[in-house]
Amino acid sequence: TTCTPSCTGKACGNDGCGGSCGTCASGYTCNASGQCFTTCTPSCTGKACGNDGCGGSCGTCASGYTCNVSGQCAAICTPSCTGKACGNDGCGGSCGTCASGYTCNVSGQCAATCTPSCTGKACGNDGCGGSCGTCASGYTCNASGQCVASCTANSSKNCYNNDVYWYDSCGNRGAVYDDCGSDETCSAGECGASSSSCTANSSKRCSDGNLYWYDSCGVKGELFQNCGSNSLTADYQCSGTWVQQGMIAKDCINNACAQNSTWSNVTNCSLTGKVCKNGVCVANDTAAPTIYGLAPSGTLYSANAVLTVTTSEAAECRYSSYDKSFDSMTLKFGTSNQTYHSASVVLPKYAAYTYYVRCRDTAGNASAASSKIAFAYASSAVNSLPPASPKETVPADKAAPVISDLLPEGEVSGGEVRISLATSEKATCRYDIADTSYDSMENTLDSDSTGMLQEKSLALANSGAYTYYVKCKDFSGNISKESSVIKFSYAVQDTQDQFGPSISNVFPADTVYQSDIALAVTTNVKATCRYSDQDQEFGSMPGIFSTDDGLRQTATVNLENFGDYNYYVRCQDEKGNAQGSYAVVEFKYKDAAAVLSDVDTVELPDCQQYVSGAADDICDPAADCLCDPDCPVEGDGIDADCANIVDETSGNFFERNGFWILALIGLVLLVIFVIIFIIRRRGLAQNEDDSIEDIDDAEDMDEADVDQAEDAAGDREQSNQYE
């Protein structure tokens, strides 16, 4: 017979035709309904591997790991390279390999099988097959490891020990050109007839790095001048992976003693897995600091907010209301330990706020993307108060103040210079011409009101190079371990009629609501800029801008009182030119809280003309000063501009109709006057008629009655005159 198999709703068992709908896993059986069931309940809670309790698996471990009795993957071996630059990681892996000429010792450090040395050398071999550097084009490396000007071989012929030799253009003796016979004398580079005598001290020539006398026959005589030996300076720089030390190289060139400044390779940082930065070997840090602990968030109910940021390493952090690069951000966080950063801000109105944050570590690595501090500011009258936030715990200050913005540098002029620097926190700084301890330094820099700008004016007596060593101590007693160095040279320069840098992009230029704000200007050439709240000469201005590229200048100032502020700015270029370089930063500092609580005092825009729109159900917000009845304000009321219309079509009723109103009032008054005049005239005529009737009646009376009637008529006439 024909049978139709069916496994609908079944995971196992018979399909009705002798076939199978599937089989169950180990530990499970198929019931009559064709479902797999077990009397064992599998569980992998808290387990990453091993048995699920019913014969199944909770997972397997990666290579090099095994599953322990707790169901966790445990490393068969834990590799470690802590403190090691090479060798085994303890698990068969490698912690690194050493460069040629170095081997890995038992401590996992690369040790030289040969000790390279470049001390006093700028080029040539380091003694271990490596290089102490190469010379620039036009220079060659001599036997002393110094770069000297390339010399043209066989440039001239001169006498030496009564023979003629080739000499190069640098005065170095080459091959023999001509052997003078026993009966000949070498003179002026030629073999000639023997002379009974040669003129002593006829010329001076270089020999073995010094200057010697030579007679007219080319015979070397006494030493004329010892050109001296090479000397190292206190200057360091980086050249690739090498730390180089400044050196004054001395030699005899072109028959004269000469010296030149050059650099000598000292340490190859790559041999210890480090890189060279600012003249020292440092860890190969190429990662920007990690930013976390961003606050506040949620909703705030106070206009005073504190922005906080924590970094994974020592760093400088900045913020802005717009997303921009680290160097373009002008507002800086304050910090005491370089990892916990905070800044106080005043919120001008109820709204949502977003601040963008970037940080840069001491190795110069800056955040590639901004982090955000986002929150809302609302009225506590509408919203319930937020829960109290836990107090932040600020780590103890164990770090010395970071010193930056050391000025001046390069060449200065003017006979007086102001040395200055900035510290990452309030500190006291000392300086000296010798690199010594903080307590031994003889001079103290002056601090500004913030305690973070240190400066001192110095008179320069002579032209030359100047070097000052600086150390700072914060209020927790932490002192700089290494001295910072201010180096510059003073040379008298004629700067007359030379104009200084032009200044643009002055900021701020309107109203600010924060007490700590940044002044910012831009110069057209690299420059040093200063500022003051008084208009002074460049050298007398106490405030100094900081700059990363010499063009964009920024400075942070603290505003103590609300009101108008003027900061005068002058800049000086690298050649000392400051003439005509001038700008003024003008702005207002207002209390944001006062503006919010007294909104009725906020002035409307000062518009030159209001244009009256029509009530045509179309809102046209094309201009700020546009009165259109169809344009509401935030969904309620009419356009605020409609209350301030000043043109001929939108003045008040009296302004438009004043003349006609006055004319109408005059006409009404005239009509009233005419009516009164007519009434008065009618009254006088009636009184006269009454008087005549009284006199006629009196003729029939006796004399006494006549007198009485006349008296009455006189009284009426007097009464009419009074009226």
XYZ file of C-alpha atoms in Angstrom:
723
model
C 0.000 0.000 0.000
C 1.052 3.601 -0.437
C 2.109 5.331 2.845
C 2.714 9.092 3.229
C 5.457 9.784 5.812
C 4.888 12.743 8.157
C 7.148 14.415 10.798
C 5.012 17.503 11.369
C 5.532 18.660 14.984
C 7.972 15.824 15.688
C 11.734 15.968 16.403
C 12.261 12.221 16.658
C 10.579 8.857 16.350
C 8.726 7.101 13.485
C 7.475 9.055 10.475
C 4.460 6.699 10.161
C 5.936 4.730 7.320
C 8.804 2.992 9.092
C 11.220 5.896 8.616
C 12.734 8.200 11.264
C 11.977 11.870 12.129
C 15.350 12.234 13.858
C 17.317 11.003 16.844
C 17.903 12.625 20.228
C 21.239 13.672 21.680
C 23.020 11.670 24.319
C 21.082 11.753 27.610
C 17.752 12.363 25.876
C 14.978 9.946 24.780
C 12.107 10.251 22.318
C 8.620 10.210 23.854
C 5.340 9.135 22.222
C 4.784 12.647 20.877
C 8.037 12.541 18.957
C 9.809 15.002 21.269
C 13.253 14.661 22.879
C 13.073 14.790 26.640
C 15.404 14.110 29.543
C 15.120 13.568 33.220
C 18.423 15.587 33.448
C 18.320 19.431 33.242
C 21.478 20.767 31.527
C 23.109 23.926 33.048
C 26.081 26.141 31.980
C 25.480 28.975 34.444
C 28.854 30.541 35.354
C 30.718 28.125 33.104
C 32.632 28.822 29.882
C 33.596 25.243 29.121
C 33.177 21.639 30.247
C 30.110 19.387 30.742
C 26.587 20.799 31.035
C 25.663 18.099 33.554
C 23.720 16.067 31.062
C 26.470 14.903 28.782
C 26.472 18.043 26.671
C 29.176 20.761 26.412
C 29.288 24.356 27.746
C 32.041 25.293 25.292
C 35.703 24.653 24.462
C 38.820 26.669 25.279
C 41.219 28.322 22.856
C 44.643 26.935 22.087
C 47.000 27.300 25.062
C 44.138 27.148 27.555
C 42.488 24.234 29.392
C 39.136 23.848 31.147
C 39.452 23.581 34.947
C 37.022 21.908 37.366
C 35.074 25.189 37.691
C 34.298 25.232 33.988
C 36.665 28.138 33.322
C 39.346 28.411 30.652
C 42.696 28.711 32.442
C 45.961 29.456 30.651
C 48.302 26.516 30.484
C 51.067 29.150 30.700
C 50.862 32.894 31.422
C 53.228 34.843 29.125
C 54.932 37.933 30.617
C 57.340 40.516 29.157
C 57.185 42.986 32.049
C 60.533 44.817 32.254
C 61.948 42.831 29.335
C 62.975 44.038 25.858
C 63.942 40.669 24.446
C 64.054 36.954 25.196
C 61.402 34.394 26.121
C 57.976 35.427 27.462
C 57.893 32.349 29.699
C 55.516 30.489 27.441
C 57.685 29.913 24.415
C 56.926 33.287 22.835
C 59.292 36.218 22.297
C 59.539 39.582 24.068
C 61.539 41.048 21.170
C 64.875 40.777 19.389
C 68.020 42.880 19.661
C 69.684 44.943 16.960
C 72.875 43.897 15.229
C 75.829 43.977 17.626
C 73.621 43.357 20.667
C 72.617 40.171 22.512
C 69.845 39.443 24.965
C 71.092 38.880 28.541
C 69.427 36.820 31.280
C 67.440 39.892 32.400
C 65.809 40.220 29.009
C 67.764 43.358 28.106
C 69.718 44.047 24.942
C 73.397 44.256 25.895
C 76.019 45.405 23.402
C 78.636 42.852 22.436
C 80.521 45.989 21.473
C 80.097 49.341 23.209
C 79.379 51.946 20.526
C 80.665 55.455 21.173
C 79.995 58.674 19.287
C 81.125 61.093 21.994
C 82.746 64.068 20.323
C 81.911 62.738 16.859
C 79.338 63.998 14.374
C 79.926 61.385 11.705
C 81.831 58.219 10.932
C 81.909 54.815 12.638
C 80.652 54.314 16.221
C 83.283 51.623 16.831
C 80.782 48.797 16.557
C 79.950 48.940 12.886
C 77.224 51.511 13.327
C 77.205 55.130 12.249
C 77.602 58.328 14.236
C 75.877 60.273 11.507
C 76.362 61.542 7.988
C 77.459 64.929 6.746
C 75.419 67.368 4.729
C 76.037 67.990 1.056
C 79.325 69.830 0.511
C 80.907 68.373 3.662
C 82.966 65.262 4.310
C 83.786 63.322 7.459
C 87.406 63.624 8.525
C 89.439 61.188 10.640
C 88.248 62.900 13.840
C 84.612 62.218 13.018
C 83.883 65.854 12.171
C 82.049 67.250 9.186
C 84.361 69.602 7.315
C 83.873 71.447 4.061
C 84.565 69.248 1.059
C 88.036 70.007 -0.345
C 89.148 70.028 -3.972
C 92.068 67.666 -4.429
C 95.323 68.836 -6.061
C 94.234 72.443 -5.896
C 97.765 73.883 -5.522
C 101.448 72.907 -5.162
C 103.561 73.844 -2.170
C 106.904 72.936 -0.694
C 107.288 70.484 2.161
C 110.626 69.152 3.467
C 112.291 70.519 0.324
C 109.986 68.599 -2.003
C 106.924 69.743 -3.991
C 103.572 68.318 -2.805
C 100.029 68.606 -3.990
C 97.672 70.432 -1.567
C 93.882 70.404 -1.636
C 91.739 73.551 -1.352
C 91.522 73.082 2.417
C 95.328 73.124 2.821
C 95.707 69.381 3.406
C 98.919 67.872 1.959
C 98.508 65.235 -0.722
C 100.867 63.209 -2.915
C 104.406 64.228 -3.923
C 104.425 66.258 -7.085
C 108.208 66.578 -7.549
C 111.302 65.395 -5.666
C 113.862 68.152 -5.529
C 117.434 66.934 -5.978
C 120.212 67.408 -3.461
C 121.436 70.369 -5.430
C 117.968 71.928 -5.662
C 115.849 73.957 -3.312
C 112.044 73.948 -3.253
C 110.664 77.469 -3.385
C 107.147 78.749 -4.199
C 106.092 75.214 -5.138
C 108.869 74.640 -7.597
C 112.259 72.894 -7.490
C 114.991 75.358 -8.378
C 118.673 76.033 -8.070
C 119.999 75.417 -4.607
C 120.012 78.406 -2.337
C 122.373 78.814 0.507
C 119.491 79.684 2.849
C 115.694 79.663 3.119
C 113.695 82.498 4.628
C 112.330 81.399 7.997
C 108.630 81.912 8.919
C 107.776 82.728 5.348
C 104.153 81.480 5.554
C 101.606 79.769 7.844
C 99.978 76.472 6.967
C 97.670 73.873 8.517
C 99.178 70.674 9.839
C 97.591 68.058 12.114
C 94.682 70.375 12.990
C 96.917 73.292 14.075
C 98.613 76.234 12.347
C 102.427 76.103 11.851
C 105.152 78.363 10.478
C 106.781 77.276 7.199
C 109.943 78.701 5.656
C 110.233 79.742 2.020
C 111.537 76.277 1.181
C 108.391 74.650 2.544
C 110.002 73.288 5.687
C 107.632 73.075 8.690
C 108.722 75.187 11.579
C 107.356 76.064 15.021
C 103.721 76.023 16.093
C 102.066 79.361 15.333
C 98.593 78.708 16.845
C 96.964 75.796 18.644
C 93.458 75.685 17.160
C 92.144 73.909 20.265
C 90.057 70.784 20.802
C 86.365 70.132 20.357
C 84.022 71.032 23.245
C 80.475 69.904 24.063
C 77.641 72.288 24.959
C 74.547 71.834 27.146
C 72.266 71.731 24.092
C 70.508 68.529 22.985
C 68.331 67.696 19.988
C 66.913 64.707 18.150
C 68.069 63.417 14.779
C 65.952 60.425 13.870
C 66.349 57.979 16.749
C 69.592 59.605 17.931
C 69.999 62.041 20.822
C 72.557 64.612 19.692
C 74.577 66.976 21.861
C 75.727 70.370 20.658
C 79.452 70.622 19.943
C 81.914 73.347 19.010
C 84.212 71.684 16.457
C 87.655 73.258 16.070
C 90.068 72.636 13.188
C 92.602 74.278 10.915
C 91.066 75.042 7.508
C 92.454 77.088 4.616
C 95.603 77.923 6.604
C 93.656 79.462 9.484
C 92.130 78.226 12.746
C 88.344 77.899 12.490
C 85.419 76.629 14.532
C 81.825 75.777 13.771
C 78.779 74.592 15.699
C 77.709 71.047 14.954
C 75.953 68.130 16.632
C 77.440 64.969 18.028
C 75.446 61.708 18.287
C 75.242 60.549 21.900
C 72.562 57.845 22.304
C 70.584 55.734 19.851
C 67.173 55.482 21.554
C 66.015 52.618 19.309
C 68.469 50.253 20.983
C 66.356 50.356 24.133
C 63.016 50.382 22.342
C 62.502 54.117 22.854
C 62.198 57.171 20.624
C 63.892 60.547 20.755
C 61.771 63.564 21.690
C 63.006 66.998 22.726
C 66.553 65.723 23.060
C 65.847 62.772 25.385
C 64.925 59.106 24.971
C 61.312 58.500 25.975
C 58.919 55.569 25.782
C 57.510 55.067 22.316
C 54.144 56.626 23.159
C 52.043 57.061 20.028
C 48.589 56.746 21.619
C 46.481 59.692 22.730
C 45.248 59.670 26.350
C 42.009 57.803 27.073
C 39.237 60.132 28.291
C 36.615 58.966 30.797
C 34.723 60.254 33.846
C 32.982 62.951 31.755
C 30.535 64.984 33.865
C 27.976 66.403 34.404
C 25.127 64.619 32.646
C 21.357 64.498 32.914
C 19.623 67.693 34.100
C 21.110 70.531 36.173
C 19.080 73.050 38.173
C 21.803 75.628 38.780
C 23.433 78.047 36.345
C 26.834 77.247 37.884
C 28.238 74.009 36.461
C 31.590 72.236 36.819
C 32.871 70.224 33.848
C 35.115 67.304 34.842
C 37.281 64.883 32.854
C 39.716 62.131 33.842
C 42.575 60.932 31.610
C 44.498 57.679 31.607
C 47.842 59.542 31.717
C 49.244 62.991 32.385
C 47.678 65.348 29.851
C 46.361 68.810 29.091
C 42.633 69.022 28.318
C 40.656 71.712 26.500
C 36.990 72.225 25.641
C 34.733 74.173 23.295
C 31.074 74.626 22.431
C 31.961 73.534 18.876
C 33.781 70.444 17.648
C 37.253 71.562 16.563
C 40.887 70.430 16.788
C 42.813 70.468 20.067
C 44.993 73.408 18.953
C 41.916 75.428 17.958
C 40.231 75.014 21.341
C 40.874 78.085 23.523
C 39.221 77.094 26.820
C 41.403 75.008 29.131
C 40.624 72.712 32.042
C 42.452 73.268 35.306
C 44.275 70.359 36.954
C 46.443 69.605 39.969
C 47.721 66.138 39.110
C 47.485 66.158 35.260
C 44.915 63.324 35.203
C 41.859 64.882 36.916
C 40.674 68.008 35.080
C 37.876 70.482 35.895
C 36.469 73.790 34.633
C 33.696 76.037 36.000
C 31.151 77.449 33.548
C 28.081 79.707 33.890
C 25.036 78.641 31.885
C 23.330 81.695 30.312
C 19.856 80.202 29.778
C 17.663 77.124 30.202
C 18.632 74.825 27.340
C 20.483 71.672 26.329
C 24.294 72.016 26.411
C 27.069 70.071 24.701
C 30.776 70.675 25.328
C 33.425 69.002 23.156
C 36.596 67.823 24.924
C 40.047 66.882 23.597
C 43.225 66.066 25.528
C 46.927 65.872 24.626
C 49.559 63.906 26.562
C 53.118 64.985 27.340
C 54.390 63.070 24.297
C 52.298 65.325 22.050
C 49.577 62.792 21.200
C 46.200 64.572 20.953
C 42.699 63.099 20.763
C 41.744 62.250 17.186
C 38.049 62.731 17.991
C 36.242 64.830 20.586
C 34.532 63.410 23.645
C 31.273 65.048 24.712
C 29.879 66.410 27.960
C 26.120 66.724 27.375
C 23.432 67.807 29.853
C 20.355 70.022 30.207
C 19.801 73.103 32.382
C 16.205 73.516 33.613
C 14.268 75.537 36.170
C 13.820 73.845 39.552
C 10.334 75.435 39.769
C 9.154 73.128 36.988
C 11.267 70.057 37.631
C 11.802 68.159 40.833
C 15.222 68.488 42.351
C 17.748 65.901 41.182
C 19.231 63.466 43.664
C 22.357 64.651 45.377
C 25.455 63.519 43.540
C 28.293 61.882 45.457
C 31.292 64.062 46.189
C 34.230 63.696 43.858
C 37.381 62.397 45.476
C 40.391 64.304 44.168
C 43.591 62.265 44.292
C 46.415 63.625 46.440
C 48.776 65.940 44.577
C 52.117 64.182 44.215
C 53.146 65.603 40.847
C 55.412 68.587 40.313
C 53.994 71.472 38.254
C 54.367 71.108 34.494
C 56.327 73.996 32.934
C 55.427 75.243 29.440
C 55.479 78.288 27.145
C 59.092 79.183 27.937
C 59.899 82.584 26.453
C 61.745 84.165 24.816
C 63.529 81.972 22.309
C 65.658 82.640 19.261
C 66.986 86.174 18.859
C 65.806 89.176 20.902
C 66.624 92.864 20.662
C 66.039 96.050 22.602
C 68.467 95.730 25.520
C 65.756 94.418 27.890
C 63.951 91.100 27.856
C 61.118 89.603 29.877
C 61.643 85.901 30.559
C 58.414 84.066 31.276
C 56.773 80.671 31.540
C 53.440 79.076 32.420
C 52.803 76.409 35.062
C 49.994 73.856 35.138
C 49.068 74.905 38.675
C 49.847 77.633 41.208
C 53.571 77.562 41.891
C 56.693 79.512 42.829
C 59.523 79.413 40.286
C 63.239 80.186 40.582
C 65.960 80.584 37.978
C 69.738 80.738 37.709
C 72.476 80.724 35.095
C 73.670 77.397 36.561
C 71.718 74.126 36.528
C 71.414 73.566 40.265
C 68.801 72.598 42.872
C 65.649 74.651 43.436
C 66.798 75.858 46.864
C 70.201 76.890 45.474
C 68.807 79.036 42.680
C 69.395 82.709 43.479
C 66.532 84.399 41.615
C 62.728 84.168 41.897
C 60.250 84.817 39.104
C 57.231 87.049 39.756
C 53.776 85.412 39.678
C 50.580 86.969 38.354
C 47.257 86.897 40.235
C 46.546 83.315 39.106
C 49.910 82.017 40.305
C 50.340 80.234 36.976
C 52.168 82.871 34.887
C 55.774 83.470 36.010
C 57.923 86.258 34.585
C 60.830 88.632 35.182
C 62.313 91.588 33.289
C 66.072 91.448 32.739
C 68.511 94.000 31.327
C 70.900 92.629 28.706
C 74.372 94.121 28.996
C 76.165 92.484 26.084
C 75.377 90.766 22.826
C 75.638 86.991 22.920
C 73.869 83.788 23.963
C 71.886 83.650 27.229
C 70.774 80.516 29.095
C 68.618 80.402 32.253
C 67.668 77.237 34.148
C 64.246 77.164 35.837
C 62.601 74.966 38.476
C 59.171 75.356 40.090
C 57.543 74.214 43.337
C 53.767 73.896 43.797
C 51.818 74.621 46.985
C 51.972 70.912 47.925
C 55.775 71.087 47.982
C 56.364 69.143 44.755
C 59.504 70.408 42.931
C 60.526 69.937 39.305
C 63.084 67.128 39.029
C 64.671 68.461 35.862
C 65.366 72.076 35.016
C 63.522 73.737 32.166
C 65.734 75.934 30.018
C 65.137 79.396 28.565
C 67.658 80.040 25.773
C 67.967 83.013 23.492
C 70.540 85.284 21.947
C 70.781 89.046 22.000
C 72.040 90.957 19.008
C 71.753 94.656 18.332
C 69.453 95.060 15.348
C 68.344 98.060 13.387
C 64.569 97.705 13.422
C 63.818 101.282 12.477
C 60.983 101.568 9.957
C 60.389 97.786 10.225
C 56.730 97.116 10.979
C 55.628 94.330 13.293
C 53.079 91.562 12.630
C 49.521 92.398 11.637
C 46.879 91.173 14.098
C 43.468 89.739 13.122
C 40.690 87.358 14.309
C 40.371 89.123 17.682
C 38.250 87.132 20.182
C 35.981 87.652 22.113
C 34.191 90.627 20.578
C 30.720 90.589 22.143
C 29.361 89.363 25.486
C 30.742 86.590 27.727
C 29.148 84.919 30.742
C 32.153 83.073 32.219
C 34.751 84.464 34.609
C 37.575 82.427 33.028
C 37.769 83.223 29.315
C 40.322 82.955 26.544
C 41.723 85.879 24.599
C 42.694 84.905 21.061
C 44.325 86.695 18.135
C 46.052 85.602 14.922
C 49.251 87.060 13.436
C 50.302 86.967 9.792
C 53.860 85.853 10.679
C 55.329 83.893 13.563
C 55.388 86.189 16.565
C 55.368 86.610 20.336
C 52.292 88.497 21.584
C 51.607 90.247 24.883
C 48.572 91.907 26.433
C 47.630 94.341 29.194
C 44.551 96.119 30.535
C 46.516 99.349 29.960
C 47.873 100.579 26.626
C 51.646 100.083 27.004
C 54.701 99.377 24.889
C 55.298 95.735 23.944
C 58.152 95.248 26.434
C 56.082 96.616 29.340
C 52.989 94.458 28.846
C 52.801 91.826 31.629
C 50.557 89.233 29.948
C 52.030 86.796 27.425
C 50.064 84.750 24.886
C 50.902 81.097 24.331
C 51.102 79.590 20.842
C 51.758 76.252 19.198
C 52.551 77.474 15.693
C 53.615 81.079 16.307
C 50.512 82.357 14.467
C 47.440 81.588 16.594
C 47.914 83.204 20.014
C 45.800 82.406 23.107
C 45.789 83.529 26.737
C 43.426 82.726 29.617
C 42.295 85.618 31.839
C 40.091 85.801 34.949
C 37.364 88.448 35.070
C 36.693 89.608 38.631
C 33.741 91.988 38.097
C 30.875 92.334 35.626
C 31.236 95.173 33.123
C 33.144 96.343 30.070
C 36.677 95.044 29.406
C 39.458 96.250 27.115
C 42.671 94.271 26.626
C 45.424 95.867 24.552
C 47.546 93.533 22.408
C 50.954 94.068 20.806
C 53.081 91.503 18.958
C 56.739 91.206 17.987
C 58.076 89.067 15.147
C 61.140 86.813 15.246
C 63.387 89.724 14.169
C 62.236 91.931 17.031
C 59.908 94.144 14.958
C 56.872 95.366 16.918
C 56.200 98.797 15.434
C 52.536 99.316 14.533
C 51.497 95.850 15.729
C 48.448 96.713 17.836
C 44.889 95.531 18.564
C 42.243 95.884 21.274
C 40.045 93.038 22.560
C 36.736 94.645 23.638
C 33.820 92.777 25.221
C 31.254 92.785 28.045
C 31.121 90.411 31.007
C 27.509 89.889 32.152
C 25.895 87.932 34.959
C 23.940 85.179 33.212
C 21.765 84.540 36.272
C 20.727 88.214 36.453
C 19.809 88.252 32.772
C 17.626 85.167 33.266
C 15.812 86.527 36.371
C 15.089 89.925 34.827
C 13.978 89.054 31.320
C 11.816 92.212 31.102
C 14.957 94.314 30.901
C 16.300 92.519 27.840
C 16.404 95.055 25.016
C 14.853 94.329 21.651
C 17.093 94.490 18.610
C 17.990 97.989 17.476
C 16.395 97.905 14.043
C 16.643 100.716 11.537
C 13.219 100.016 10.019
C 10.329 97.644 10.563
C 8.467 96.344 7.546
C 4.791 95.718 8.158
C 3.567 92.453 6.739
C 0.024 91.449 5.881
C -2.273 89.038 7.715
C -2.392 86.644 4.781
C -1.881 83.347 6.675
C 1.706 83.249 5.388
C 4.591 83.754 7.854
C 7.628 85.433 6.243
C 10.606 85.432 8.689
C 13.060 86.712 6.072
C 14.363 89.577 8.214
C 14.838 90.087 11.956
C 13.009 93.411 11.897
C 9.862 92.232 10.086
C 6.368 92.719 11.487
C 4.135 89.980 10.184
C 0.961 89.157 12.189
C 1.164 85.594 10.894
C 4.572 84.980 12.557
C 4.118 83.816 16.185
C 6.785 83.906 18.870
C 7.674 80.349 19.940
C 4.129 79.246 19.062
C 2.385 81.861 21.227
C 1.476 85.489 20.773
C 2.285 87.779 17.904
C 5.563 88.703 16.315
C 7.423 90.833 18.895
C 8.513 93.222 16.146
C 4.895 94.306 15.626
C 5.090 96.214 18.926
C 7.941 98.366 17.649
C 6.859 99.542 14.176
C 8.213 103.025 13.502
C 7.634 103.724 9.783
C 4.809 105.858 8.363
C 2.522 102.886 7.901
C 2.900 101.592 11.421
C 2.968 104.692 13.683
C 0.230 105.192 16.382
C -3.148 106.818 15.637
C -2.231 110.271 16.922
C 0.988 110.378 14.879
C -0.958 109.615 11.692
C -4.048 111.898 12.342
C -2.823 114.659 14.679
C -3.508 117.603 12.308
C -7.135 116.639 11.644
C -7.825 116.022 15.338
C -6.570 119.504 16.259
C -8.617 121.090 13.427
C -11.803 119.368 14.628
C -11.247 120.455 18.243
C -10.793 124.089 17.055
C -14.010 124.015 15.054
C -16.019 122.688 18.037
C -14.659 125.408 20.306
C -15.580 128.092 17.720
C -19.200 126.854 17.510
C -19.514 126.874 21.311
C -18.231 130.459 21.457
C -20.754 131.671 18.837
C -23.641 130.040 20.692
C -22.654 131.709 23.975
C -22.340 135.115 22.242
C -25.863 134.889 20.752
C -27.414 133.889 24.078
C -25.753 136.807 25.842
C -26.975 139.327 23.237
C -30.596 138.155 23.577
C -30.413 138.519 27.359
C -29.240 142.179 27.198
C -32.066 143.187 24.784
C -34.749 141.735 27.057
C -33.369 143.634 30.052
C -33.524 146.975 28.193
C -37.229 146.386 27.290
C -38.057 145.634 30.926
C -36.390 148.858 32.085
C -38.457 151.033 29.673
C -41.730 149.416 30.829
C -40.863 150.123 34.431
C -40.272 153.851 33.722
C -43.614 154.232 31.848
C -45.456 152.639 34.714
C -43.789 155.027 37.102
C -45.471 158.090 35.536
C -48.756 157.067 37.208
C -47.127 156.644 40.612
C -46.279 159.164 43.158
C -42.805 160.533 43.497
C -41.719 157.878 46.026
C -42.865 155.064 43.780
C -41.026 156.649 40.863
C -37.796 156.711 42.825
C -38.276 153.075 43.814
C -38.894 152.043 40.211
C -35.801 153.884 39.021
C -33.724 152.177 41.694
C -34.986 148.770 40.550
C -34.188 149.553 36.927
C -30.679 150.653 37.927
C -30.115 147.433 39.838
C -31.070 145.349 36.808
C -28.784 147.366 34.519
C -25.863 146.914 36.960
C -26.602 143.208 37.143
C -26.518 142.918 33.352
C -23.192 144.725 33.192
C -21.715 142.337 35.784
C -22.867 139.384 33.785
